[in-house]
PDB file of C-alpha atoms in Angstrom:
ATOM      1  CA  MET X   1      76.501 230.339  56.858  1.00 67.00           C
ATOM      2  CA  ASP X   2      79.219 233.029  56.741  1.00 91.00           C
ATOM      3  CA  TYR X   3      82.634 232.258  55.769  1.00 97.00           C
ATOM      4  CA  VAL X   4      85.581 234.172  57.488  1.00 98.00           C
ATOM      5  CA  ASP X   5      89.160 234.775  56.164  1.00 98.00           C
ATOM      6  CA  GLY X   6      91.494 235.349  59.207  1.00 98.00           C
ATOM      7  CA  PHE X   7      94.768 237.143  59.365  1.00 97.00           C
ATOM      8  CA  VAL X   8      97.616 238.123  61.807  1.00 98.00           C
ATOM      9  CA  VAL X   9     100.548 240.170  60.907  1.00 98.00           C
ATOM     10  CA  ALA X  10     103.132 242.312  62.624  1.00 98.00           C
ATOM     11  CA  VAL X  11     103.446 245.738  61.408  1.00 98.00           C
ATOM     12  CA  PRO X  12     106.066 248.608  62.307  1.00 98.00           C
ATOM     13  CA  ARG X  13     104.436 251.066  64.406  1.00 98.00           C
ATOM     14  CA  GLU X  14     105.635 253.881  62.241  1.00 98.00           C
ATOM     15  CA  ASN X  15     103.600 252.243  59.439  1.00 97.00           C
ATOM     16  CA  LYS X  16     100.234 252.559  61.163  1.00 98.00           C
ATOM     17  CA  ASP X  17      98.925 255.234  58.939  1.00 97.00           C
ATOM     18  CA  LYS X  18     100.084 253.496  55.830  1.00 94.00           C
ATOM     19  CA  TYR X  19      98.632 250.272  57.071  1.00 95.00           C
ATOM     20  CA  THR X  20      95.246 251.907  57.611  1.00 97.00           C
ATOM     21  CA  GLU X  21      95.117 253.600  54.467  1.00 93.00           C
ATOM     22  CA  LEU X  22      96.097 250.190  52.724  1.00 91.00           C
ATOM     23  CA  SER X  23      93.357 248.400  54.685  1.00 94.00           C
ATOM     24  CA  ARG X  24      90.713 250.851  53.610  1.00 95.00           C
ATOM     25  CA  ASN X  25      91.610 250.466  49.884  1.00 91.00           C
ATOM     26  CA  VAL X  26      91.746 246.697  50.282  1.00 92.00           C
ATOM     27  CA  ALA X  27      88.410 246.499  52.071  1.00 95.00           C
ATOM     28  CA  ALA X  28      86.864 248.490  49.093  1.00 95.00           C
ATOM     29  CA  VAL X  29      88.231 245.952  46.680  1.00 94.00           C
ATOM     30  CA  PHE X  30      86.985 242.971  48.699  1.00 96.00           C
ATOM     31  CA  LYS X  31      83.624 244.432  49.227  1.00 97.00           C
ATOM     32  CA  LYS X  32      83.238 245.140  45.413  1.00 95.00           C
ATOM     33  CA  HIS X  33      83.798 241.543  44.997  1.00 96.00           C
ATOM     34  CA  GLY X  34      81.420 240.163  47.495  1.00 97.00           C
ATOM     35  CA  ALA X  35      83.027 240.486  50.919  1.00 98.00           C
ATOM     36  CA  LEU X  36      80.469 241.593  53.641  1.00 97.00           C
ATOM     37  CA  SER X  37      83.080 243.325  55.915  1.00 97.00           C
ATOM     38  CA  LEU X  38      86.730 243.778  56.602  1.00 97.00           C
ATOM     39  CA  VAL X  39      87.914 244.366  60.288  1.00 98.00           C
ATOM     40  CA  GLU X  40      91.427 245.502  61.188  1.00 98.00           C
ATOM     41  CA  CYS X  41      92.417 245.585  64.905  1.00 98.00           C
ATOM     42  CA  TRP X  42      95.665 247.223  66.052  1.00 98.00           C
ATOM     43  CA  GLY X  43      97.185 245.360  68.934  1.00 98.00           C
ATOM     44  CA  ASP X  44      96.512 247.114  72.390  1.00 96.00           C
ATOM     45  CA  ASP X  45      96.983 244.156  74.959  1.00 97.00           C
ATOM     46  CA  VAL X  46      98.726 241.338  73.114  1.00 97.00           C
ATOM     47  CA  PRO X  47     101.049 239.525  75.746  1.00 96.00           C
ATOM     48  CA  GLU X  48     104.237 237.697  74.734  1.00 92.00           C
ATOM     49  CA  GLY X  49     103.769 234.027  75.568  1.00 93.00           C
ATOM     50  CA  LYS X  50     106.049 231.432  76.950  1.00 94.00           C
ATOM     51  CA  VAL X  51     105.001 228.495  74.497  1.00 96.00           C
ATOM     52  CA  THR X  52     102.824 230.311  71.913  1.00 96.00           C
ATOM     53  CA  SER X  53     101.328 233.850  71.304  1.00 97.00           C
ATOM     54  CA  PHE X  54     100.266 236.321  68.548  1.00 97.00           C
ATOM     55  CA  PRO X  55     103.588 237.982  68.758  1.00 97.00           C
ATOM     56  CA  MET X  56     105.652 234.752  68.584  1.00 97.00           C
ATOM     57  CA  ALA X  57     103.368 233.581  65.597  1.00 97.00           C
ATOM     58  CA  VAL X  58     104.441 236.360  63.520  1.00 97.00           C
ATOM     59  CA  GLN X  59     107.965 236.900  64.990  1.00 97.00           C
ATOM     60  CA  CYS X  60     106.734 240.413  66.215  1.00 97.00           C
ATOM     61  CA  LYS X  61     109.743 242.743  66.499  1.00 97.00           C
ATOM     62  CA  GLU X  62     110.338 245.253  69.156  1.00 96.00           C
ATOM     63  CA  ASP X  63     109.173 248.335  66.964  1.00 97.00           C
ATOM     64  CA  GLU X  64     106.307 246.176  65.567  1.00 98.00           C
ATOM     65  CA  THR X  65     102.624 245.636  66.679  1.00 98.00           C
ATOM     66  CA  VAL X  66     100.395 242.728  66.055  1.00 98.00           C
ATOM     67  CA  VAL X  67      97.223 243.345  63.866  1.00 98.00           C
ATOM     68  CA  PHE X  68      94.424 240.738  63.946  1.00 98.00           C
ATOM     69  CA  SER X  69      92.027 241.093  60.925  1.00 98.00           C
ATOM     70  CA  TRP X  70      89.219 239.260  59.198  1.00 98.00           C
ATOM     71  CA  ILE X  71      87.082 239.400  56.075  1.00 98.00           C
ATOM     72  CA  THR X  72      83.554 238.138  56.299  1.00 97.00           C
ATOM     73  CA  TRP X  73      81.895 236.664  53.353  1.00 98.00           C
ATOM     74  CA  PRO X  74      78.265 235.173  52.670  1.00 97.00           C
ATOM     75  CA  SER X  75      79.821 231.776  51.915  1.00 97.00           C
ATOM     76  CA  ARG X  76      82.904 229.850  50.925  1.00 97.00           C
ATOM     77  CA  SER X  77      82.029 229.850  47.204  1.00 97.00           C
ATOM     78  CA  VAL X  78      81.607 233.721  47.164  1.00 98.00           C
ATOM     79  CA  ARG X  79      84.883 233.982  49.047  1.00 97.00           C
ATOM     80  CA  ASP X  80      86.604 231.655  46.493  1.00 97.00           C
ATOM     81  CA  GLN X  81      85.300 233.867  43.454  1.00 97.00           C
ATOM     82  CA  GLY X  82      85.585 237.204  45.222  1.00 96.00           C
ATOM     83  CA  MET X  83      89.300 236.372  46.303  1.00 94.00           C
ATOM     84  CA  GLU X  84      90.119 235.463  42.890  1.00 94.00           C
ATOM     85  CA  LYS X  85      88.521 238.492  41.246  1.00 94.00           C
ATOM     86  CA  ALA X  86      90.073 240.764  43.992  1.00 92.00           C
ATOM     87  CA  MET X  87      93.654 239.640  43.210  1.00 89.00           C
ATOM     88  CA  ALA X  88      92.971 240.469  39.453  1.00 90.00           C
ATOM     89  CA  ASP X  89      91.406 243.799  40.281  1.00 87.00           C
ATOM     90  CA  PRO X  90      93.355 246.732  39.019  1.00 82.00           C
ATOM     91  CA  LEU X  91      92.790 248.574  42.086  1.00 74.00           C
ATOM     92  CA  PHE X  92      94.184 245.839  44.256  1.00 68.00           C
ATOM     93  CA  ALA X  93      97.386 245.324  41.866  1.00 67.00           C
ATOM     94  CA  LYS X  94      97.830 248.962  41.571  1.00 65.00           C
ATOM     95  CA  GLN X  95     100.192 249.054  44.677  1.00 64.00           C
ATOM     96  CA  ASP X  96     102.953 251.627  43.783  1.00 65.00           C
ATOM     97  CA  GLU X  97     104.434 251.498  47.332  1.00 69.00           C
ATOM     98  CA  PRO X  98     105.717 248.318  49.008  1.00 81.00           C
ATOM     99  CA  MET X  99     103.457 246.928  51.647  1.00 85.00           C
ATOM    100  CA  PRO X 100     103.828 248.503  55.219  1.00 90.00           C
ATOM    101  CA  PHE X 101     104.526 245.135  56.606  1.00 93.00           C
ATOM    102  CA  ASP X 102     106.487 241.878  56.114  1.00 92.00           C
ATOM    103  CA  GLY X 103     104.007 239.605  54.196  1.00 89.00           C
ATOM    104  CA  LYS X 104     106.142 236.508  54.750  1.00 95.00           C
ATOM    105  CA  ARG X 105     105.282 236.648  58.592  1.00 95.00           C
ATOM    106  CA  MET X 106     101.784 236.794  57.978  1.00 96.00           C
ATOM    107  CA  ILE X 107      99.599 233.910  59.251  1.00 97.00           C
ATOM    108  CA  PHE X 108      96.166 233.482  57.555  1.00 96.00           C
ATOM    109  CA  GLY X 109      93.425 230.890  56.903  1.00 97.00           C
ATOM    110  CA  GLY X 110      89.844 230.444  55.867  1.00 97.00           C
ATOM    111  CA  PHE X 111      87.320 229.237  58.490  1.00 97.00           C
ATOM    112  CA  GLN X 112      83.731 228.054  58.479  1.00 96.00           C
ATOM    113  CA  MET X 113      81.727 230.090  61.072  1.00 93.00           C
ATOM    114  CA  ILE X 114      80.043 227.680  63.631  1.00 92.00           C
ATOM    115  CA  VAL X 115      78.856 230.056  66.114  1.00 91.00           C
ATOM    116  CA  SER X 116      77.574 233.716  65.758  1.00 88.00           C
ATOM    117  CA  GLU X 117      75.912 235.045  68.835  1.00 90.00           C
TER     118      GLU X 117
END
């Protein structure tokens, strides 16, 4: 069964194009190392919560938008090997510019898929 890495991050709206370009480059690296797909979703209807919410989870600022993303892999073992190779890949490490978001506020995790309809 497929394995999924999920991510939520706050991205300054002025960095949308930079983030999109980075995502396309990173997707190519992950796919080169075994990922099936990478999906990036720009927040459009992401309400602020009273107890918890996506914006609260990533401490989203007034000028930022929440981005919800995931990478699918054929299995956890392919993901583990692919992630290690991606982190060492020269294309991935060749980031001349700083990231277009604050990585310290990113939330992420790996998930076993249990339903896919």
